[in-house]
Coordinates of C-alpha atoms in Angstrom, one line a residue:
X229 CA 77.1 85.9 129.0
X230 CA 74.8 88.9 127.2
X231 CA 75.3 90.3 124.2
X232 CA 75.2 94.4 123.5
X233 CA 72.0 93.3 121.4
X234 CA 69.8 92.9 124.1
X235 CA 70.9 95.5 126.3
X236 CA 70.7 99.0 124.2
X237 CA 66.6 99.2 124.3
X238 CA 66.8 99.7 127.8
X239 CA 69.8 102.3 128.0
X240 CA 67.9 105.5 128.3
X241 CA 69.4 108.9 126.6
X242 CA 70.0 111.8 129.2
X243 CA 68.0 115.4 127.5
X244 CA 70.0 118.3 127.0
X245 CA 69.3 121.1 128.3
X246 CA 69.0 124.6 125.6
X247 CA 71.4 126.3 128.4
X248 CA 73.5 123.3 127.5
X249 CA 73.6 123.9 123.9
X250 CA 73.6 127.7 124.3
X251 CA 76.7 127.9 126.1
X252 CA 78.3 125.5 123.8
X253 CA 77.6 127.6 121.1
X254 CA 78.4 131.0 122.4
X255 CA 81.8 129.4 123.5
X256 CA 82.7 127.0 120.5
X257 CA 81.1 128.8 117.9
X258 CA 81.9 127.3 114.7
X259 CA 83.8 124.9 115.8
X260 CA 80.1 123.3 117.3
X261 CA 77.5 121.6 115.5
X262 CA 74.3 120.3 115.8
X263 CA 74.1 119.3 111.6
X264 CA 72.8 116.2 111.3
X265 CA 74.9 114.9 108.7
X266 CA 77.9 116.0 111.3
X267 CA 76.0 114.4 114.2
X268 CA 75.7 111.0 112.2
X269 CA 79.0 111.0 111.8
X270 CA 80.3 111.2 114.8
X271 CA 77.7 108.4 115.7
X272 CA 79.3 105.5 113.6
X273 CA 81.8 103.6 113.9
X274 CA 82.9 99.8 112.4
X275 CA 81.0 98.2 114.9
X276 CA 77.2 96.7 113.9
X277 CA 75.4 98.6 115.9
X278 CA 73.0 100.9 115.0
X279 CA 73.1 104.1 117.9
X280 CA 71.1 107.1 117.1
X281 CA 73.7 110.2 116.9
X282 CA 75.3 112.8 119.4
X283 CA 73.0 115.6 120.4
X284 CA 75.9 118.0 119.2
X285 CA 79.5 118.3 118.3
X286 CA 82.5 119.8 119.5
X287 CA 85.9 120.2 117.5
X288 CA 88.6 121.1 119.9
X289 CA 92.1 122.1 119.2
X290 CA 93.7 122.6 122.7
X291 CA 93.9 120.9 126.4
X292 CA 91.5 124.0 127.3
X293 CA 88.9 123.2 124.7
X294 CA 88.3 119.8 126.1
X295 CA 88.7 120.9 129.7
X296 CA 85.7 124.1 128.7
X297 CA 83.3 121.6 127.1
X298 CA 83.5 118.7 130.2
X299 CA 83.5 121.7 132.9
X300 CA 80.1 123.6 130.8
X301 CA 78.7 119.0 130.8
X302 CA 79.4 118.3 134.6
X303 CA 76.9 120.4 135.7
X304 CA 74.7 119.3 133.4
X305 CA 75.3 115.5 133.7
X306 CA 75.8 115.8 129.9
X307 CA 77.8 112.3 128.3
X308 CA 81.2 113.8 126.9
X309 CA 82.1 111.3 124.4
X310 CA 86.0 111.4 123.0
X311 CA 86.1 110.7 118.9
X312 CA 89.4 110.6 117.0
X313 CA 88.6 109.2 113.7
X314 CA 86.0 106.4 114.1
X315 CA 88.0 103.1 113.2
X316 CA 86.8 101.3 117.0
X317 CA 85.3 98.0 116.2
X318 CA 83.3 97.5 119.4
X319 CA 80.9 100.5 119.9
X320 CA 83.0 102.7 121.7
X321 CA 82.0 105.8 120.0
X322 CA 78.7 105.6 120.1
X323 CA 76.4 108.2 122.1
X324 CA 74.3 105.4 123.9
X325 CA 72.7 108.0 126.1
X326 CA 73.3 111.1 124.3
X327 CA 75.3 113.8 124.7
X328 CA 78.4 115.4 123.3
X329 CA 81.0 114.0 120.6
X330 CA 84.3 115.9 121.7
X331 CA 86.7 115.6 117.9
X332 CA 89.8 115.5 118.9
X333 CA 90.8 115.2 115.1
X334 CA 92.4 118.7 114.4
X335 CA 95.0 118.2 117.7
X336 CA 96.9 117.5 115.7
X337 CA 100.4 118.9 116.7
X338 CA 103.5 116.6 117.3
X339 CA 104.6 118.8 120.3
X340 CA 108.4 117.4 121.2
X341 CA 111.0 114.8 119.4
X342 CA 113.2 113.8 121.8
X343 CA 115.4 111.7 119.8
X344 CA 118.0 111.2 122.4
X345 CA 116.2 109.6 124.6
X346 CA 113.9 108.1 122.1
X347 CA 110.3 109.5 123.7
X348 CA 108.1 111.9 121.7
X349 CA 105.0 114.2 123.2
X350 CA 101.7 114.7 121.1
X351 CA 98.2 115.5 120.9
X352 CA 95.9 113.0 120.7
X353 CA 94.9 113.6 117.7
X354 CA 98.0 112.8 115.9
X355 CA 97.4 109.4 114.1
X356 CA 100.3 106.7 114.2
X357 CA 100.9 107.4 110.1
X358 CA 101.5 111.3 110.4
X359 CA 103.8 110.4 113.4
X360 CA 106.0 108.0 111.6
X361 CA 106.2 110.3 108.9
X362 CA 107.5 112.9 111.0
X363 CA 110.0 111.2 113.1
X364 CA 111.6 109.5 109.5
X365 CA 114.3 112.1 109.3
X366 CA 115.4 111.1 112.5
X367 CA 115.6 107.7 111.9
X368 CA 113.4 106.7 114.3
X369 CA 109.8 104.6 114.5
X370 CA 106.6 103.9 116.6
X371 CA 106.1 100.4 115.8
X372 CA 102.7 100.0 117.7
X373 CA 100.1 99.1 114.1
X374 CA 97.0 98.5 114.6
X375 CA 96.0 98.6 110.9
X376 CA 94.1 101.1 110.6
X377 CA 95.2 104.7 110.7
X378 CA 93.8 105.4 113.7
X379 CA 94.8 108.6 116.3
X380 CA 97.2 108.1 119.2
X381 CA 94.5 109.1 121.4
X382 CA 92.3 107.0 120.2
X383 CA 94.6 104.0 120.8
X384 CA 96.0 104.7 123.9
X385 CA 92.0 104.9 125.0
X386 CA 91.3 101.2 123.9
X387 CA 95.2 99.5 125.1
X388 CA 95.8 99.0 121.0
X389 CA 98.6 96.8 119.7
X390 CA 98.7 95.4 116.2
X391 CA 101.2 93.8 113.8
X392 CA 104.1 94.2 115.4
X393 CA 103.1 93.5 119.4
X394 CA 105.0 90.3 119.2
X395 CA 108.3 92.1 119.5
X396 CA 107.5 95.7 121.0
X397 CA 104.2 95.2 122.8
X398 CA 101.3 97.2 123.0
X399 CA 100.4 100.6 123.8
X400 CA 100.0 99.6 127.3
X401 CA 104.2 98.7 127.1
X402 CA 104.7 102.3 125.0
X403 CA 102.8 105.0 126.9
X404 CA 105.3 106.9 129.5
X405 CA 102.9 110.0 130.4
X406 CA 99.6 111.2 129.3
X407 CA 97.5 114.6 129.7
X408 CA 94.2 113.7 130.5
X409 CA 90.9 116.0 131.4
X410 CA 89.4 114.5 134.1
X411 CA 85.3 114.6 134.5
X412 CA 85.5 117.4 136.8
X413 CA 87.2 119.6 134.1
X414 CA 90.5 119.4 135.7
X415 CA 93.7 118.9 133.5
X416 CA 96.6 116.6 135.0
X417 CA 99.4 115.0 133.9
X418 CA 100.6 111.4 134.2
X419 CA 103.9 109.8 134.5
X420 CA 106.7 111.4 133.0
X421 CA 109.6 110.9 130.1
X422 CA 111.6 108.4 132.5
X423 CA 111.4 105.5 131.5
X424 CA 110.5 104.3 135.1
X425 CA 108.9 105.3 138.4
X426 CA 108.0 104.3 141.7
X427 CA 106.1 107.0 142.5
X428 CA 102.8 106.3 143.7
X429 CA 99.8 105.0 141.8
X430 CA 100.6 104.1 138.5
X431 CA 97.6 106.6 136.8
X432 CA 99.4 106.4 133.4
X433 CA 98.2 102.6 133.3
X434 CA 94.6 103.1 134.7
X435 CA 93.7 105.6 131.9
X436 CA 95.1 103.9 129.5
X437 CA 92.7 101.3 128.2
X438 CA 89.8 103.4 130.1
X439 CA 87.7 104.0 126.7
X440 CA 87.0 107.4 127.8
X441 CA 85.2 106.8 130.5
X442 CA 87.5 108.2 133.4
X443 CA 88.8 110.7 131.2
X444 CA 89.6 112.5 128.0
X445 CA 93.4 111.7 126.8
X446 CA 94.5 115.0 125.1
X447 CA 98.5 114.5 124.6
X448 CA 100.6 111.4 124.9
X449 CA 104.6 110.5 125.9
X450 CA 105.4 107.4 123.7
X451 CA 108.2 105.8 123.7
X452 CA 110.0 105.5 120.7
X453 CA 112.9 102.8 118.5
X454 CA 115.5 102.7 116.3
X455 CA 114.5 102.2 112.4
X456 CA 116.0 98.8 111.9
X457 CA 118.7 98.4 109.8
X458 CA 117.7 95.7 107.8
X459 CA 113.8 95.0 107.2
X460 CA 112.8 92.1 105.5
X461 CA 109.2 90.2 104.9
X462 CA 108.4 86.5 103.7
X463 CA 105.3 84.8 103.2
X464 CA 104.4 81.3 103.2
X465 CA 101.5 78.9 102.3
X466 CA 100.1 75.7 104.3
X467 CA 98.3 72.8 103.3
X468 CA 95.7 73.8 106.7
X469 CA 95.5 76.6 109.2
X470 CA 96.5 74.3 111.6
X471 CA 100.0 73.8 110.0
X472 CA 100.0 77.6 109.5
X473 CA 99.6 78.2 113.3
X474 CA 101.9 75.1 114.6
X475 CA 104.6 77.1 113.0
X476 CA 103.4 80.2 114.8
X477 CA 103.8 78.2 118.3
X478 CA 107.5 76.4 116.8
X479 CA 108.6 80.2 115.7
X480 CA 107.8 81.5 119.2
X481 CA 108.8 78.9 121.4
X482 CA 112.0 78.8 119.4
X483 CA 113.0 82.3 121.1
X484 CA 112.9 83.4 116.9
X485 CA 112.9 87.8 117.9
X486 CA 110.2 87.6 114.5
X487 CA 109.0 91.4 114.2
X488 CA 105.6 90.4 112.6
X489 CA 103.5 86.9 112.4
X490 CA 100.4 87.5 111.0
X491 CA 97.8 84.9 109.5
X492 CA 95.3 85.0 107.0
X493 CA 93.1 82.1 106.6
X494 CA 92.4 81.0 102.7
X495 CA 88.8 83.5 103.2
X496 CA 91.1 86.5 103.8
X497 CA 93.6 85.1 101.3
X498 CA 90.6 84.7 98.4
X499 CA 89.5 88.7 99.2
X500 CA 92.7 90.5 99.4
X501 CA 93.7 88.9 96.0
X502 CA 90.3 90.4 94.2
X503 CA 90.8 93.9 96.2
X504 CA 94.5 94.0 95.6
X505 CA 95.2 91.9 92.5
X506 CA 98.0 90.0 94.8
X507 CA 97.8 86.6 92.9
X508 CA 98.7 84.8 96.1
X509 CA 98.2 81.4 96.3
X510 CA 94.7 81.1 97.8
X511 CA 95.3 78.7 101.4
X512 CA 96.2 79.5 104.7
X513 CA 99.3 82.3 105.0
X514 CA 101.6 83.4 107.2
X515 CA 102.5 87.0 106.5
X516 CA 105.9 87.4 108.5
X517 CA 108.4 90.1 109.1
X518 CA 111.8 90.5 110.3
X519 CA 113.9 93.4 111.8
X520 CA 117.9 93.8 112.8
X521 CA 121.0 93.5 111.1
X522 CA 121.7 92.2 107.5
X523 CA 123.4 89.2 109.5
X524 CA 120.5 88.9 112.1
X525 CA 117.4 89.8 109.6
X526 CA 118.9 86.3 107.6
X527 CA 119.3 84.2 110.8
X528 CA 116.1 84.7 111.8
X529 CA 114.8 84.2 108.1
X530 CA 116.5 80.9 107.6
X531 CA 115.5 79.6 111.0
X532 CA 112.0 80.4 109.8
X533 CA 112.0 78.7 106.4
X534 CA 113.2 75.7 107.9
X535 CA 110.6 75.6 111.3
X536 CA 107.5 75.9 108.6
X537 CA 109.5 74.1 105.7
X538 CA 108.7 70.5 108.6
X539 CA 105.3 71.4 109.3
X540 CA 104.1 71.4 105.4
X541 CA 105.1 75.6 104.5
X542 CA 105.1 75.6 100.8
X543 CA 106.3 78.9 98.7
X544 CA 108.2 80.5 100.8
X545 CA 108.7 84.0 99.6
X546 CA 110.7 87.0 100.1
X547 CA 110.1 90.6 99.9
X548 CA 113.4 92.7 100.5
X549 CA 112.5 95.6 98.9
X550 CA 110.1 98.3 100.6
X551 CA 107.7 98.7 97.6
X552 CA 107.1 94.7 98.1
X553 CA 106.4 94.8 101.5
X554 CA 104.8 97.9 101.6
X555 CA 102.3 96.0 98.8
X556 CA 101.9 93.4 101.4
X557 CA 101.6 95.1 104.3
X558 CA 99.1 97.2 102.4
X559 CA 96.6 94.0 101.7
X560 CA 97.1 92.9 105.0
X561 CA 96.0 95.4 106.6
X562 CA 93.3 96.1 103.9
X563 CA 91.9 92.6 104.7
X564 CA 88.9 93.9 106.7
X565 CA 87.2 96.0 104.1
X566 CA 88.6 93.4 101.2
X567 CA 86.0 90.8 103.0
X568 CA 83.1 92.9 103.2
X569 CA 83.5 93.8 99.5
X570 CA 83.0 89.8 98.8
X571 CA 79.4 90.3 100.3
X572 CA 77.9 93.7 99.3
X573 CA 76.1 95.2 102.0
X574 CA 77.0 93.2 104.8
X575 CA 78.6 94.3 108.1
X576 CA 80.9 92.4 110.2
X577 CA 80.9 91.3 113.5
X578 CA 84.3 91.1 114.7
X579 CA 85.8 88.8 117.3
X580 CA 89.0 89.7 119.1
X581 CA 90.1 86.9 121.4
X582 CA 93.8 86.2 122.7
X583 CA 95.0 82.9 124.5
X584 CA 98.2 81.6 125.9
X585 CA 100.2 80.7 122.5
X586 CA 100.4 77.1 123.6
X587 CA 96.2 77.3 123.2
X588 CA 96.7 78.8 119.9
X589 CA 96.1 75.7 117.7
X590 CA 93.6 74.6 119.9
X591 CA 91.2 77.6 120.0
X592 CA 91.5 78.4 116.2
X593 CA 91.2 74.8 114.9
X594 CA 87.7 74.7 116.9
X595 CA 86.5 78.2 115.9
X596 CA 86.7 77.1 112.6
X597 CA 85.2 73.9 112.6
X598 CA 81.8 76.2 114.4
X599 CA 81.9 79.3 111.7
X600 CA 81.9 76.3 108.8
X601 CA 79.4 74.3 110.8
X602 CA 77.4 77.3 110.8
X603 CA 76.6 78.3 107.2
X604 CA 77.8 82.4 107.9
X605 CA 80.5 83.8 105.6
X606 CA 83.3 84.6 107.8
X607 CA 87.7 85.1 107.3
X608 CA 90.1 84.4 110.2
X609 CA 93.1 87.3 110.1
X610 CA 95.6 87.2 113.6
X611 CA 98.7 88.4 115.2
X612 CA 99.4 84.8 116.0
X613 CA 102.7 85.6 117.1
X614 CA 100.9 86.6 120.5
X615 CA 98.3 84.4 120.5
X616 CA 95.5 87.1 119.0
X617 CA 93.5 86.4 116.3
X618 CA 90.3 87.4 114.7
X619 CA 86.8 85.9 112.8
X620 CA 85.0 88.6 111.2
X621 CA 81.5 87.3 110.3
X622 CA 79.8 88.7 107.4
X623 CA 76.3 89.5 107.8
X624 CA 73.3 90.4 106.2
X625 CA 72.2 93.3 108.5
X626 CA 68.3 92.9 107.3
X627 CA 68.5 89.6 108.6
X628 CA 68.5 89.1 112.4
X629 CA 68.7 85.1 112.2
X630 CA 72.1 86.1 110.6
X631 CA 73.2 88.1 113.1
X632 CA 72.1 86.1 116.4
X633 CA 73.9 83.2 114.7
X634 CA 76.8 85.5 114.4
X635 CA 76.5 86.3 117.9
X636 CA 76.0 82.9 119.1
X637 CA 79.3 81.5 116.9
X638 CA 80.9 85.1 118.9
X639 CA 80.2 83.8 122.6
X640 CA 81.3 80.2 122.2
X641 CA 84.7 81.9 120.6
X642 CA 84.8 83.5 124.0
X643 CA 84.2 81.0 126.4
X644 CA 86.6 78.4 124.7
X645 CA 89.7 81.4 125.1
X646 CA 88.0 82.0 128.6
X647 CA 88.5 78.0 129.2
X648 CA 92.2 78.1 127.8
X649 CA 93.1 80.9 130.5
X650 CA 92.8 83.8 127.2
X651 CA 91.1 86.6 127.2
X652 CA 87.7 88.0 126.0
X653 CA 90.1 91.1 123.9
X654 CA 93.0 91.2 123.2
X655 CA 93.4 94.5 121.5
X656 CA 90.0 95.8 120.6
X657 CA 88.6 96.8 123.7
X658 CA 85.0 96.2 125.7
X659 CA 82.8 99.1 124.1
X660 CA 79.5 97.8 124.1
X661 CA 79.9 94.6 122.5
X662 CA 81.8 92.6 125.6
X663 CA 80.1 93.3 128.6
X664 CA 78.9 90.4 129.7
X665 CA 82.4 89.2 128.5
X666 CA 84.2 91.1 131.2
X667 CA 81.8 89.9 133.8
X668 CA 83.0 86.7 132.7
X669 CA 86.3 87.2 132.5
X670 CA 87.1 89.2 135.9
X671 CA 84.6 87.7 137.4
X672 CA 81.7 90.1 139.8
X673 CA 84.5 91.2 142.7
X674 CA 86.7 92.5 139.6
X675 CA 84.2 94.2 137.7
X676 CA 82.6 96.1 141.1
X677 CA 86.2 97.1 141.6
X678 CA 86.3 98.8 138.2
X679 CA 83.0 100.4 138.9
X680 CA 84.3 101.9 142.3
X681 CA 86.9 103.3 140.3
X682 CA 84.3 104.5 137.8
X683 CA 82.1 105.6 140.3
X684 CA 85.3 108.0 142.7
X685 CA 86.7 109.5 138.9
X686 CA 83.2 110.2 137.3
X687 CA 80.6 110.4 139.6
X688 CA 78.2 112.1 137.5
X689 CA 78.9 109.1 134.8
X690 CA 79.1 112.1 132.0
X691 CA 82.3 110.2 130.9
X692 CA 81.6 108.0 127.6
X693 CA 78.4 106.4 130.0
X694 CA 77.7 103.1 128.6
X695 CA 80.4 101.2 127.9
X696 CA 82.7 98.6 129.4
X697 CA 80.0 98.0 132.1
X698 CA 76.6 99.5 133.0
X699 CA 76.9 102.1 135.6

């Protein structure tokens, strides 16, 4: 395995050329920027890496924007890198070799509602709150939550799932058709609003989950659900995390249809009560959640309370009404920024593994007994329900030791779900940080696969170059 750490000093940055520039500007106008606070912005993301910024910036608002900047970069063998709002985790934003941040912030449009046959068309910059705030009045939902409010695009690009994956699945489940612009400038379209096909290659799959680097994702087909009829959310404490996830593995193996399983470990518990002013009891949680029919929505609760009431759940807890949950839902998903705040100044390095949920107790009950072995803050949040969960390490980032021990505690993470028959990520994606991961993982013959691929879509490498493997 490498780490990202030790391969960024020797990715070089590609010049670009003043023609380069000048055409951007004579054809963009405002809507391009070379600003350095607006370069540096675009050159960040929630990942620890520190990537000098984007020679410029482009803010499009139409299919023909994006396909004008990639067809003025070909030529060039100018990096077109696609940013939505910034929330990756694993370096996918970042201009390792320079070149152009394409916004794709103000496409922003939700194009078509089909409510009949459940499916909705948008641009991909429409982020997953704005989209379930449109579709409300039609009583419908996209359940796919990744936490943060990140673009459609932007998710579709990394295979994002979330919360709720246990009972809808991922994007990768949710995506009928796509517009992409390929790296010759060429729009085409993908799939279509059936929900099925047999025709021919399946390209809606093979872009989505790309990272940008076959192509820029400019407007999505999603599928799209009922809002239940009856919502309801429970917590409940455990005298260890392993209880906590035994009950994860009884709950699933059970056939329980649970909407949401999420854990927090007593680190995540501690933060989100000081950032939220929860008061919850401070041990290992189980954040759940529970979608059908009044009758159903209480089956499935009481089936619950009794699994986790055997294996030591204390307190269990309801929260019927939508301000409660919404509070709950809120600190969940705010647990992230709620740890860094318990050690000002850090950053985090975030791990993202997933493993057959029969491994689940396994893998987590070893992860922990490494990160408190090791000395290095850390809090364990998951989608247990699927067998994903996450250690975010808190670092000092003047402190290297910290970080290679963060590092260190990262790979053995990986290899254990490697060993279990898991993967290297789950949800986050490769970016920079999981390279050597991948190699790993899919082993040399995969990974030159996905580099032919790379190689017949882009072969000037001007699309997001850098990231998921070295060209």
């Amino acid at each position: 395995m490498n780490a990202p750490i030790d391969l960024l000093p020797r990715i070089a940055r590609r010049p670009m050329p003043a023609a380069m520039l000048a055409a951007l500007k004579a054809h963009f106008g405002e809507r391009f920027s070379t600003a350095q606070a607006i370069r540096e912005q675009h050159g960040r993301d929630e990942s620890p890496f520190d990537v000098p910024a984007p020679d410029a910036v482009v803010f499009a608002t139409s299919n023909e924007d994006v396909a004008a900047l990639v067809a003025l970069a070909q030529p060039h063998g100018v990096p077109v890198i696609p940013f939505g709002i910034g929330s990756s985790l694993e370096g996918h934003l970042l201009a390792v070799q320079g070149g152009v941040s394409v916004d794709l912030s103000r496409m922003n449009q939700v194009l078509r509602v089909n409510a009949e046959d459940l499916t909705v068309t948008v641009q991909a910059g429409v982020t997953r709150k704005q989209l379930n705030e449109a579709l409300r009045h039609d009583g419908l939902f996209f359940p796919i939550d990744p936490g943060a409010d990140a673009t459609l695009g932007g998710m579709c690009a990394t295979r994002a799932s979330g919360t709720n994956a246990v009972r809808y699945g991922t994007m990768r489940e949710n995506v009928l058709g796509l517009t992409v612009v390929t790296a010759s400038g060429e729009l085409i379209h993908t799939g279509s609003r059936a929900r099925k096909s047999s025709a021919g290659y399946d390209l809606t799959r093979l872009f989505v989950g790309s990272e940008g680097t076959l192509g820029v994702i400019t407007e999505i087909t999603l599928k799209l659900y009922p809002l239940p009829e009856a919502v309801s959310a429970a917590v409940c404490h455990f005298p260890s995390i392993d209880a906590a996830v035994r009950s994860t593995i009884q709950i699933i193996q059970m056939g329980v249809p649970i909407a949401r399983c999420e854990l927090l470990d007593v680190h995540a518990v501690r933060a989100v009560n000081a950032h939220d002013h929860l008061g919850l009891r401070e041990a290992p949680m189980l954040l759940m959640e529970f979608h059908g029919s009044p009758a159903s929505v209480q089956e499935q609760a009481e089936t619950v309370q009794a699994l986790t009431a055997d294996l030591g759940g204390e307190d269990f807890q309801w929260a019927t009404t939508p301000e409660e949950r919404t509070r709950l839902w809120t600190a969940r998903h705010h647990a992230y920024f709620s740890a860094l705040q318990t050690r000002p100044g850090c950053r985090a390095v975030t791990t993202d593994t997933c493993v057959p949920i029969s491994r689940l107790a396994e893998c987590i009950n070893e992860t922990v007994a490494e990160a408190d072995a090791s000395g290095v803050p850390y809090f364990i949040v998951g989608h247990v329900g699927d067998g994903n969960f996450h250690v975010g390490y808190l670092i000092d980032p003047t402190a290297p030791g910290e970080r290679a021990e963060a590092e260190r505690l990262n790979q053995l993470l990986v290899a254990r779900a490697l060993r279990l028959e898991g993967t290297c990520t789950g949800e986050h994606g490769i970016g920079l940080h999981k390279m050597g991961f991948l190699l790993d993982e899919a082993g040399a013959g995969g990974v030159a696969l996905m580099r032919q691929i790379k190689h017949a879509l882009d072969p000037g490498n001007i699309m997001n170059p850098g990231k998921i493997f070295t060209w």
